[in-house]
mmCIF file of N, CA and C in Angstrom:
data_model
loop_
_atom_site.group_PDB
_atom_site.id
_atom_site.type_symbol
_atom_site.label_atom_id
_atom_site.label_comp_id
_atom_site.label_asym_id
_atom_site.label_seq_id
_atom_site.Cartn_x
_atom_site.Cartn_y
_atom_site.Cartn_z
ATOM 1 N N UNK J 1 0.597 -0.976 0.183
ATOM 2 C CA UNK J 1 -0.576 0.044 0.361
ATOM 3 C C UNK J 1 1.076 1.161 0.041
ATOM 4 N N UNK J 2 0.760 2.608 -0.776
ATOM 5 C CA UNK J 2 0.936 3.341 -0.520
ATOM 6 C C UNK J 2 0.354 4.528 0.540
ATOM 7 N N UNK J 3 0.891 5.785 0.754
ATOM 8 C CA UNK J 3 -0.091 6.417 1.638
ATOM 9 C C UNK J 3 0.588 8.103 0.837
ATOM 10 N N UNK J 4 -0.008 8.706 0.680
ATOM 11 C CA UNK J 4 0.280 10.242 0.135
ATOM 12 C C UNK J 4 -0.462 11.342 0.981
ATOM 13 N N UNK J 5 0.380 12.178 1.107
ATOM 14 C CA UNK J 5 -0.471 13.014 2.814
ATOM 15 C C UNK J 5 -0.478 14.798 1.705
ATOM 16 N N UNK J 6 -1.847 14.867 1.970
ATOM 17 C CA UNK J 6 -1.787 16.424 1.640
ATOM 18 C C UNK J 6 -2.032 17.606 2.641
ATOM 19 N N UNK J 7 -2.861 18.688 2.635
ATOM 20 C CA UNK J 7 -3.592 19.927 3.830
ATOM 21 C C UNK J 7 -3.979 20.168 3.110
ATOM 22 N N UNK J 8 -5.527 20.272 3.585
ATOM 23 C CA UNK J 8 -6.500 21.704 3.699
ATOM 24 C C UNK J 8 -6.655 22.510 4.881
ATOM 25 N N UNK J 9 -6.782 23.681 4.062
ATOM 26 C CA UNK J 9 -6.459 24.258 5.423
ATOM 27 C C UNK J 9 -8.358 25.522 5.488
ATOM 28 N N UNK J 10 -8.602 25.168 6.414
ATOM 29 C CA UNK J 10 -9.708 25.816 6.665
ATOM 30 C C UNK J 10 -10.037 27.683 7.134
ATOM 31 N N UNK J 11 -9.412 28.308 6.262
ATOM 32 C CA UNK J 11 -9.914 29.918 7.576
ATOM 33 C C UNK J 11 -11.567 30.485 7.873
ATOM 34 N N UNK J 12 -12.626 30.032 8.931
ATOM 35 C CA UNK J 12 -13.856 31.064 9.406
ATOM 36 C C UNK J 12 -13.181 32.339 9.439
ATOM 37 N N UNK J 13 -14.323 32.653 9.182
ATOM 38 C CA UNK J 13 -14.389 34.254 9.648
ATOM 39 C C UNK J 13 -15.138 34.813 10.785
ATOM 40 N N UNK J 14 -16.129 33.746 11.061
ATOM 41 C CA UNK J 14 -17.355 34.276 12.426
ATOM 42 C C UNK J 14 -16.736 34.050 13.458
ATOM 43 N N UNK J 15 -17.594 34.870 14.644
ATOM 44 C CA UNK J 15 -17.105 34.301 15.958
ATOM 45 C C UNK J 15 -17.682 32.671 16.047
ATOM 46 N N UNK J 16 -16.110 31.635 17.509
ATOM 47 C CA UNK J 16 -17.762 30.975 17.393
ATOM 48 C C UNK J 16 -18.367 30.190 18.288
ATOM 49 N N UNK J 17 -19.007 31.064 17.916
ATOM 50 C CA UNK J 17 -20.819 31.200 19.898
ATOM 51 C C UNK J 17 -21.474 30.964 18.455
ATOM 52 N N UNK J 18 -22.388 29.496 19.685
ATOM 53 C CA UNK J 18 -21.619 28.793 21.176
ATOM 54 C C UNK J 18 -20.791 27.689 20.354
ATOM 55 N N UNK J 19 -21.215 27.040 19.233
ATOM 56 C CA UNK J 19 -19.847 25.969 18.783
ATOM 57 C C UNK J 19 -20.247 26.388 17.263
ATOM 58 N N UNK J 20 -19.140 25.734 16.593
ATOM 59 C CA UNK J 20 -18.184 25.020 15.845
ATOM 60 C C UNK J 20 -18.110 24.120 15.362
ATOM 61 N N UNK J 21 -19.131 23.020 13.639
ATOM 62 C CA UNK J 21 -18.804 21.892 13.770
ATOM 63 C C UNK J 21 -18.333 21.903 12.609
ATOM 64 N N UNK J 22 -17.299 20.553 12.673
ATOM 65 C CA UNK J 22 -16.913 20.070 11.287
ATOM 66 C C UNK J 22 -17.851 18.968 11.048
ATOM 67 N N UNK J 23 -17.786 19.358 9.061
ATOM 68 C CA UNK J 23 -18.211 17.208 9.173
ATOM 69 C C UNK J 23 -16.697 17.462 8.149
ATOM 70 N N UNK J 24 -16.849 16.154 7.767
ATOM 71 C CA UNK J 24 -16.247 15.330 6.276
ATOM 72 C C UNK J 24 -16.541 14.922 6.316
ATOM 73 N N UNK J 25 -17.299 14.409 4.778
ATOM 74 C CA UNK J 25 -16.527 13.494 3.768
ATOM 75 C C UNK J 25 -16.359 12.920 3.366
ATOM 76 N N UNK J 26 -16.765 11.564 2.876
ATOM 77 C CA UNK J 26 -15.796 10.991 1.937
ATOM 78 C C UNK J 26 -16.274 9.479 1.616
ATOM 79 N N UNK J 27 -16.421 9.911 0.131
ATOM 80 C CA UNK J 27 -16.272 8.650 -1.107
ATOM 81 C C UNK J 27 -14.983 8.707 -2.003
ATOM 82 N N UNK J 28 -14.816 7.344 -1.893
ATOM 83 C CA UNK J 28 -14.295 6.786 -3.250
ATOM 84 C C UNK J 28 -15.008 6.365 -4.478
ATOM 85 N N UNK J 29 -14.197 6.545 -6.323
ATOM 86 C CA UNK J 29 -14.513 5.596 -7.129
ATOM 87 C C UNK J 29 -14.064 5.118 -8.037
ATOM 88 N N UNK J 30 -13.252 4.426 -7.345
ATOM 89 C CA UNK J 30 -12.662 3.758 -7.996
ATOM 90 C C UNK J 30 -12.382 2.139 -7.784
ATOM 91 N N UNK J 31 -11.344 1.915 -8.459
ATOM 92 C CA UNK J 31 -11.496 0.130 -8.636
ATOM 93 C C UNK J 31 -10.231 -0.494 -7.804
ATOM 94 N N UNK J 32 -9.617 1.314 -7.351
ATOM 95 C CA UNK J 32 -8.539 0.900 -6.677
ATOM 96 C C UNK J 32 -9.103 0.420 -4.119
ATOM 97 N N UNK J 33 -8.270 0.659 -3.979
ATOM 98 C CA UNK J 33 -8.987 0.137 -2.345
ATOM 99 C C UNK J 33 -7.984 1.382 -2.164
ATOM 100 N N UNK J 34 -9.000 2.343 -0.783
ATOM 101 C CA UNK J 34 -8.810 3.287 -0.487
ATOM 102 C C UNK J 34 -8.949 3.264 1.177
ATOM 103 N N UNK J 35 -8.509 3.770 2.190
ATOM 104 C CA UNK J 35 -8.235 4.159 3.131
ATOM 105 C C UNK J 35 -8.010 5.850 3.713
ATOM 106 N N UNK J 36 -8.826 6.926 4.481
ATOM 107 C CA UNK J 36 -8.195 8.099 4.056
ATOM 108 C C UNK J 36 -8.370 8.367 6.159
ATOM 109 N N UNK J 37 -7.406 9.601 6.337
ATOM 110 C CA UNK J 37 -7.447 9.209 7.849
ATOM 111 C C UNK J 37 -7.015 10.899 7.739
ATOM 112 N N UNK J 38 -7.680 11.984 9.231
ATOM 113 C CA UNK J 38 -8.073 13.507 8.477
ATOM 114 C C UNK J 38 -7.744 13.604 10.220
ATOM 115 N N UNK J 39 -6.544 14.647 10.397
ATOM 116 C CA UNK J 39 -6.188 15.265 11.448
ATOM 117 C C UNK J 39 -6.066 16.754 11.859
ATOM 118 N N UNK J 40 -6.306 17.182 12.221
ATOM 119 C CA UNK J 40 -5.886 18.263 12.041
ATOM 120 C C UNK J 40 -5.911 19.236 13.590
ATOM 121 N N UNK J 41 -6.744 20.950 13.935
ATOM 122 C CA UNK J 41 -7.320 21.499 15.375
ATOM 123 C C UNK J 41 -8.897 20.389 15.696
ATOM 124 N N UNK J 42 -8.847 20.977 16.805
ATOM 125 C CA UNK J 42 -9.551 20.575 16.962
ATOM 126 C C UNK J 42 -10.559 18.488 17.570
ATOM 127 N N UNK J 43 -9.568 18.264 16.727
ATOM 128 C CA UNK J 43 -10.242 16.365 16.564
ATOM 129 C C UNK J 43 -9.206 15.680 17.254
ATOM 130 N N UNK J 44 -10.468 15.342 18.395
ATOM 131 C CA UNK J 44 -9.021 14.255 19.389
ATOM 132 C C UNK J 44 -8.287 13.148 18.500
ATOM 133 N N UNK J 45 -8.814 12.915 18.056
ATOM 134 C CA UNK J 45 -8.795 12.167 17.375
ATOM 135 C C UNK J 45 -8.460 11.934 15.694
ATOM 136 N N UNK J 46 -7.640 11.012 15.106
ATOM 137 C CA UNK J 46 -7.996 10.564 13.768
ATOM 138 C C UNK J 46 -9.433 10.100 13.531
ATOM 139 N N UNK J 47 -9.676 11.234 12.155
ATOM 140 C CA UNK J 47 -10.990 10.645 11.488
ATOM 141 C C UNK J 47 -10.784 9.613 10.634
ATOM 142 N N UNK J 48 -11.463 8.640 10.192
ATOM 143 C CA UNK J 48 -10.869 7.901 9.679
ATOM 144 C C UNK J 48 -12.284 6.880 9.106
ATOM 145 N N UNK J 49 -11.857 6.917 7.899
ATOM 146 C CA UNK J 49 -12.796 6.197 6.907
ATOM 147 C C UNK J 49 -11.861 5.235 5.989
ATOM 148 N N UNK J 50 -12.071 4.042 7.204
ATOM 149 C CA UNK J 50 -11.754 2.768 6.384
ATOM 150 C C UNK J 50 -12.147 2.480 4.573
ATOM 151 N N UNK J 51 -11.350 1.580 3.402
ATOM 152 C CA UNK J 51 -11.871 0.457 2.795
ATOM 153 C C UNK J 51 -12.595 0.639 1.655
ATOM 154 N N UNK J 52 -12.371 1.688 1.216
ATOM 155 C CA UNK J 52 -13.614 1.976 0.724
ATOM 156 C C UNK J 52 -15.006 3.066 0.698
ATOM 157 N N UNK J 53 -15.048 2.466 2.343
ATOM 158 C CA UNK J 53 -16.357 2.904 3.230
ATOM 159 C C UNK J 53 -16.704 4.459 2.551
ATOM 160 N N UNK J 54 -17.352 4.706 2.183
ATOM 161 C CA UNK J 54 -18.319 6.121 1.829
ATOM 162 C C UNK J 54 -18.825 6.499 3.416
ATOM 163 N N UNK J 55 -18.536 8.022 3.708
ATOM 164 C CA UNK J 55 -19.427 8.131 5.575
ATOM 165 C C UNK J 55 -19.257 10.095 5.210
ATOM 166 N N UNK J 56 -19.765 10.061 6.943
ATOM 167 C CA UNK J 56 -19.619 11.480 7.123
ATOM 168 C C UNK J 56 -19.346 11.375 8.361
ATOM 169 N N UNK J 57 -18.394 12.390 9.388
ATOM 170 C CA UNK J 57 -18.146 11.854 10.707
ATOM 171 C C UNK J 57 -18.075 14.145 11.153
ATOM 172 N N UNK J 58 -19.074 13.653 11.930
ATOM 173 C CA UNK J 58 -19.529 15.214 12.758
ATOM 174 C C UNK J 58 -18.673 15.629 13.775
ATOM 175 N N UNK J 59 -18.266 16.909 14.327
ATOM 176 C CA UNK J 59 -17.561 17.083 15.174
ATOM 177 C C UNK J 59 -17.343 18.006 15.368
ATOM 178 N N UNK J 60 -17.454 18.484 16.899
ATOM 179 C CA UNK J 60 -17.352 19.616 17.497
ATOM 180 C C UNK J 60 -15.870 20.042 17.392
ATOM 181 N N UNK J 61 -15.575 21.930 16.841
ATOM 182 C CA UNK J 61 -14.543 22.024 17.439
ATOM 183 C C UNK J 61 -14.542 23.048 17.883
ATOM 184 N N UNK J 62 -13.812 22.777 19.483
ATOM 185 C CA UNK J 62 -13.828 23.807 20.322
ATOM 186 C C UNK J 62 -13.511 25.539 20.255
ATOM 187 N N UNK J 63 -14.167 26.181 21.940
ATOM 188 C CA UNK J 63 -13.664 27.566 21.664
ATOM 189 C C UNK J 63 -12.409 27.944 21.176
ATOM 190 N N UNK J 64 -11.003 26.398 22.522
ATOM 191 C CA UNK J 64 -10.372 27.209 22.812
ATOM 192 C C UNK J 64 -9.319 27.114 21.519
ATOM 193 N N UNK J 65 -10.319 26.771 20.994
ATOM 194 C CA UNK J 65 -8.923 25.977 19.225
ATOM 195 C C UNK J 65 -9.032 27.278 18.422
ATOM 196 N N UNK J 66 -10.536 27.126 18.207
ATOM 197 C CA UNK J 66 -10.582 28.322 16.758
ATOM 198 C C UNK J 66 -10.345 29.864 16.962
ATOM 199 N N UNK J 67 -9.742 29.965 15.827
ATOM 200 C CA UNK J 67 -8.912 31.984 15.805
ATOM 201 C C UNK J 67 -9.614 32.432 14.558
ATOM 202 N N UNK J 68 -10.786 33.422 15.477
ATOM 203 C CA UNK J 68 -11.581 33.550 14.375
ATOM 204 C C UNK J 68 -10.365 34.798 12.934
ATOM 205 N N UNK J 69 -10.311 33.943 11.498
ATOM 206 C CA UNK J 69 -9.444 33.932 10.683
ATOM 207 C C UNK J 69 -8.457 34.213 10.754
ATOM 208 N N UNK J 70 -7.999 32.525 10.798
ATOM 209 C CA UNK J 70 -6.521 32.198 11.677
ATOM 210 C C UNK J 70 -6.693 30.687 10.750
ATOM 211 N N UNK J 71 -5.712 30.256 10.130
ATOM 212 C CA UNK J 71 -5.779 28.878 8.703
ATOM 213 C C UNK J 71 -5.814 28.206 10.290
ATOM 214 N N UNK J 72 -6.470 26.801 9.679
ATOM 215 C CA UNK J 72 -6.216 25.487 10.235
ATOM 216 C C UNK J 72 -6.318 24.056 9.345
ATOM 217 N N UNK J 73 -4.888 23.605 9.213
ATOM 218 C CA UNK J 73 -4.069 22.681 9.053
ATOM 219 C C UNK J 73 -5.045 21.744 9.438
ATOM 220 N N UNK J 74 -5.953 20.898 8.303
ATOM 221 C CA UNK J 74 -6.320 19.303 8.409
ATOM 222 C C UNK J 74 -5.725 18.518 7.697
ATOM 223 N N UNK J 75 -4.463 17.548 8.163
ATOM 224 C CA UNK J 75 -3.906 16.733 7.299
ATOM 225 C C UNK J 75 -4.989 15.239 7.130
ATOM 226 N N UNK J 76 -4.702 15.412 5.521
ATOM 227 C CA UNK J 76 -5.241 14.523 5.341
ATOM 228 C C UNK J 76 -4.199 13.408 4.167
ATOM 229 N N UNK J 77 -4.173 11.846 4.681
ATOM 230 C CA UNK J 77 -3.364 10.692 4.416
ATOM 231 C C UNK J 77 -4.167 9.620 3.850
ATOM 232 N N UNK J 78 -3.464 9.522 2.967
ATOM 233 C CA UNK J 78 -4.163 8.066 1.536
ATOM 234 C C UNK J 78 -3.594 7.236 1.869
ATOM 235 N N UNK J 79 -4.094 6.343 2.178
ATOM 236 C CA UNK J 79 -3.892 4.800 1.421
ATOM 237 C C UNK J 79 -4.554 4.362 0.687
ATOM 238 N N UNK J 80 -3.899 3.859 -0.283
ATOM 239 C CA UNK J 80 -4.206 2.911 -1.339
ATOM 240 C C UNK J 80 -3.674 1.666 -2.063
ATOM 241 N N UNK J 81 -3.819 1.399 -2.940
ATOM 242 C CA UNK J 81 -3.106 0.880 -3.568
ATOM 243 C C UNK J 81 -2.926 0.760 -4.841
ATOM 244 N N UNK J 82 -3.385 2.114 -5.619
ATOM 245 C CA UNK J 82 -2.745 2.893 -6.682
ATOM 246 C C UNK J 82 -0.746 3.060 -6.857
ATOM 247 N N UNK J 83 -0.042 2.856 -7.680
ATOM 248 C CA UNK J 83 1.179 2.994 -7.576
ATOM 249 C C UNK J 83 1.597 4.412 -7.416
ATOM 250 N N UNK J 84 0.308 5.625 -8.199
ATOM 251 C CA UNK J 84 0.406 6.650 -8.125
ATOM 252 C C UNK J 84 -0.700 7.707 -7.401
ATOM 253 N N UNK J 85 -0.831 8.753 -7.345
ATOM 254 C CA UNK J 85 -2.309 9.426 -7.270
ATOM 255 C C UNK J 85 -1.628 10.769 -7.253
ATOM 256 N N UNK J 86 -2.747 11.934 -8.280
ATOM 257 C CA UNK J 86 -2.901 13.075 -8.104
ATOM 258 C C UNK J 86 -3.518 13.361 -7.230
ATOM 259 N N UNK J 87 -2.951 14.263 -6.549
ATOM 260 C CA UNK J 87 -4.320 15.559 -5.613
ATOM 261 C C UNK J 87 -4.356 16.559 -5.405
ATOM 262 N N UNK J 88 -5.422 17.532 -4.924
ATOM 263 C CA UNK J 88 -6.436 18.883 -5.337
ATOM 264 C C UNK J 88 -6.087 19.149 -4.942
ATOM 265 N N UNK J 89 -5.790 19.940 -3.596
ATOM 266 C CA UNK J 89 -6.623 20.302 -2.533
ATOM 267 C C UNK J 89 -7.348 21.809 -2.875
ATOM 268 N N UNK J 90 -9.095 22.014 -2.707
ATOM 269 C CA UNK J 90 -9.122 23.050 -2.628
ATOM 270 C C UNK J 90 -9.261 24.058 -1.230
ATOM 271 N N UNK J 91 -8.785 25.002 -0.895
ATOM 272 C CA UNK J 91 -8.660 25.275 0.339
ATOM 273 C C UNK J 91 -9.788 26.314 0.758
ATOM 274 N N UNK J 92 -9.665 26.904 1.725
ATOM 275 C CA UNK J 92 -11.212 27.091 2.827
ATOM 276 C C UNK J 92 -11.635 28.223 1.122
ATOM 277 N N UNK J 93 -12.532 27.616 1.017
ATOM 278 C CA UNK J 93 -13.835 28.961 0.061
ATOM 279 C C UNK J 93 -15.608 29.273 1.070
ATOM 280 N N UNK J 94 -16.045 29.825 0.836
ATOM 281 C CA UNK J 94 -16.745 30.455 1.672
ATOM 282 C C UNK J 94 -18.213 30.581 0.804
ATOM 283 N N UNK J 95 -19.191 29.694 1.731
ATOM 284 C CA UNK J 95 -20.354 28.979 0.590
ATOM 285 C C UNK J 95 -21.569 29.371 1.331
ATOM 286 N N UNK J 96 -22.146 30.240 0.557
ATOM 287 C CA UNK J 96 -22.940 30.959 1.262
ATOM 288 C C UNK J 96 -23.467 32.036 2.318
ATOM 289 N N UNK J 97 -25.244 32.407 2.024
ATOM 290 C CA UNK J 97 -25.010 33.651 3.215
ATOM 291 C C UNK J 97 -25.557 33.506 3.755
ATOM 292 N N UNK J 98 -25.869 33.490 5.373
ATOM 293 C CA UNK J 98 -27.083 34.044 6.174
ATOM 294 C C UNK J 98 -27.743 35.251 5.865
ATOM 295 N N UNK J 99 -28.893 35.636 6.495
ATOM 296 C CA UNK J 99 -29.105 36.456 6.060
ATOM 297 C C UNK J 99 -29.461 37.961 6.210
ATOM 298 N N UNK J 100 -28.088 37.833 7.624
ATOM 299 C CA UNK J 100 -27.491 39.166 7.964
ATOM 300 C C UNK J 100 -26.253 38.988 7.129
ATOM 301 N N UNK J 101 -25.855 38.662 6.199
ATOM 302 C CA UNK J 101 -24.875 38.423 5.105
ATOM 303 C C UNK J 101 -23.443 37.871 5.771
ATOM 304 N N UNK J 102 -23.233 36.758 7.012
ATOM 305 C CA UNK J 102 -22.522 36.117 7.736
ATOM 306 C C UNK J 102 -22.182 34.404 6.918
ATOM 307 N N UNK J 103 -21.361 33.982 5.988
ATOM 308 C CA UNK J 103 -20.852 33.234 5.794
ATOM 309 C C UNK J 103 -21.916 32.024 6.573
ATOM 310 N N UNK J 104 -22.979 30.884 5.426
ATOM 311 C CA UNK J 104 -23.251 29.845 5.654
ATOM 312 C C UNK J 104 -22.290 28.898 6.558
ATOM 313 N N UNK J 105 -20.953 28.681 5.404
ATOM 314 C CA UNK J 105 -20.672 27.367 5.700
ATOM 315 C C UNK J 105 -18.549 27.712 5.262
ATOM 316 N N UNK J 106 -17.321 26.950 5.794
ATOM 317 C CA UNK J 106 -15.980 27.452 4.531
ATOM 318 C C UNK J 106 -16.284 26.549 4.780
ATOM 319 N N UNK J 107 -15.915 25.583 3.711
ATOM 320 C CA UNK J 107 -15.703 24.606 3.670
ATOM 321 C C UNK J 107 -14.168 24.409 2.387
ATOM 322 N N UNK J 108 -13.922 23.252 2.431
ATOM 323 C CA UNK J 108 -12.699 23.141 1.729
ATOM 324 C C UNK J 108 -12.485 21.074 1.261
ATOM 325 N N UNK J 109 -11.873 20.970 0.037
ATOM 326 C CA UNK J 109 -11.993 19.683 -1.025
ATOM 327 C C UNK J 109 -10.369 19.572 -1.074
ATOM 328 N N UNK J 110 -10.862 18.100 -1.291
ATOM 329 C CA UNK J 110 -9.786 17.211 -1.552
ATOM 330 C C UNK J 110 -10.664 16.488 -2.553
ATOM 331 N N UNK J 111 -9.255 16.525 -4.002
ATOM 332 C CA UNK J 111 -9.727 15.167 -5.434
ATOM 333 C C UNK J 111 -8.344 15.079 -5.751
ATOM 334 N N UNK J 112 -8.310 13.560 -5.813
ATOM 335 C CA UNK J 112 -7.367 12.853 -6.986
ATOM 336 C C UNK J 112 -8.021 12.347 -7.629
ATOM 337 N N UNK J 113 -6.423 11.429 -7.948
ATOM 338 C CA UNK J 113 -6.525 10.704 -10.009
ATOM 339 C C UNK J 113 -5.522 10.157 -9.726
ATOM 340 N N UNK J 114 -6.384 9.458 -9.697
ATOM 341 C CA UNK J 114 -5.351 7.547 -9.060
ATOM 342 C C UNK J 114 -4.839 7.071 -11.046
ATOM 343 N N UNK J 115 -4.395 6.037 -10.614
ATOM 344 C CA UNK J 115 -3.154 5.263 -11.506
ATOM 345 C C UNK J 115 -4.183 5.010 -12.769
ATOM 346 N N UNK J 116 -5.501 5.131 -12.927
ATOM 347 C CA UNK J 116 -6.329 4.686 -13.957
ATOM 348 C C UNK J 116 -6.629 5.169 -16.064
ATOM 349 N N UNK J 117 -6.902 4.915 -16.274
ATOM 350 C CA UNK J 117 -6.805 5.433 -17.629
ATOM 351 C C UNK J 117 -7.190 6.155 -17.507
ATOM 352 N N UNK J 118 -8.577 6.416 -17.215
ATOM 353 C CA UNK J 118 -9.697 7.858 -17.232
ATOM 354 C C UNK J 118 -8.287 9.086 -16.376
ATOM 355 N N UNK J 119 -9.054 10.156 -16.350
ATOM 356 C CA UNK J 119 -8.448 11.680 -16.483
ATOM 357 C C UNK J 119 -10.051 12.232 -14.889
ATOM 358 N N UNK J 120 -10.657 11.538 -14.833
ATOM 359 C CA UNK J 120 -12.093 11.735 -14.080
ATOM 360 C C UNK J 120 -11.503 12.649 -12.505
ATOM 361 N N UNK J 121 -10.319 12.464 -11.957
ATOM 362 C CA UNK J 121 -10.317 13.608 -10.341
ATOM 363 C C UNK J 121 -11.663 13.075 -8.690
ATOM 364 N N UNK J 122 -12.388 12.465 -9.549
ATOM 365 C CA UNK J 122 -13.504 11.647 -8.023
ATOM 366 C C UNK J 122 -12.647 10.594 -7.387
ATOM 367 N N UNK J 123 -11.342 9.982 -8.016
ATOM 368 C CA UNK J 123 -10.923 8.430 -7.577
ATOM 369 C C UNK J 123 -11.654 8.426 -6.099
ATOM 370 N N UNK J 124 -10.859 9.062 -5.171
ATOM 371 C CA UNK J 124 -11.196 9.776 -3.345
ATOM 372 C C UNK J 124 -11.612 11.444 -3.523
ATOM 373 N N UNK J 125 -12.798 11.341 -2.927
ATOM 374 C CA UNK J 125 -13.056 12.488 -2.802
ATOM 375 C C UNK J 125 -13.141 13.119 -1.269
ATOM 376 N N UNK J 126 -12.995 14.631 -0.427
ATOM 377 C CA UNK J 126 -12.849 14.222 0.999
ATOM 378 C C UNK J 126 -14.234 15.960 0.535
ATOM 379 N N UNK J 127 -14.820 15.823 1.509
ATOM 380 C CA UNK J 127 -15.029 17.496 1.371
ATOM 381 C C UNK J 127 -16.102 18.011 3.051
ATOM 382 N N UNK J 128 -14.655 18.808 3.387
ATOM 383 C CA UNK J 128 -14.525 19.270 5.083
ATOM 384 C C UNK J 128 -15.411 20.063 4.756
ATOM 385 N N UNK J 129 -16.185 20.814 5.620
ATOM 386 C CA UNK J 129 -16.967 21.405 6.294
ATOM 387 C C UNK J 129 -17.550 22.821 7.310
ATOM 388 N N UNK J 130 -17.501 24.016 8.034
ATOM 389 C CA UNK J 130 -17.541 24.181 8.999
ATOM 390 C C UNK J 130 -18.936 24.955 8.982
ATOM 391 N N UNK J 131 -19.081 24.803 9.818
ATOM 392 C CA UNK J 131 -20.573 25.995 10.493
ATOM 393 C C UNK J 131 -21.283 25.795 12.037
ATOM 394 N N UNK J 132 -21.009 27.484 11.717
ATOM 395 C CA UNK J 132 -21.404 27.992 13.078
ATOM 396 C C UNK J 132 -22.410 28.117 14.385
ATOM 397 N N UNK J 133 -22.101 28.864 15.254
ATOM 398 C CA UNK J 133 -23.694 28.866 16.196
ATOM 399 C C UNK J 133 -24.065 27.714 16.025
ATOM 400 N N UNK J 134 -24.457 26.471 16.853
ATOM 401 C CA UNK J 134 -24.618 25.530 16.304
ATOM 402 C C UNK J 134 -24.741 25.031 18.579
ATOM 403 N N UNK J 135 -25.858 24.491 18.250
ATOM 404 C CA UNK J 135 -26.511 24.996 19.646
ATOM 405 C C UNK J 135 -27.068 23.037 19.991
ATOM 406 N N UNK J 136 -27.399 21.884 18.481
ATOM 407 C CA UNK J 136 -26.676 20.564 18.821
ATOM 408 C C UNK J 136 -25.334 20.173 18.943
#
């Protein structure tokens, strides 16, 4: 198995009141085997997605970790039997706006293309999304 590392940066610009939630979604569309592990600020342990199992994980980011306007690096480790893996990271993007003009979410993405004959860039995909003002 081969291991590839990438970093996705999330940079939110709202206050962390009362909670900020990080959701991470993962899927693969390849004949190769994939597993993903994500570590970073506010995660007590790595979020893992084994054996091509699509999924979503939700985590509360503590106020002691979060700083308005500061980039938070999330390291993505991909393990695969593909001999090569090209990865593309899209760092923090503001998505949508609330009635008061504040961002609904800040999101970052990881896209990849493996050693297959196609050039599809959806072989292993991760989406990291921050949401604020959560009481859930």
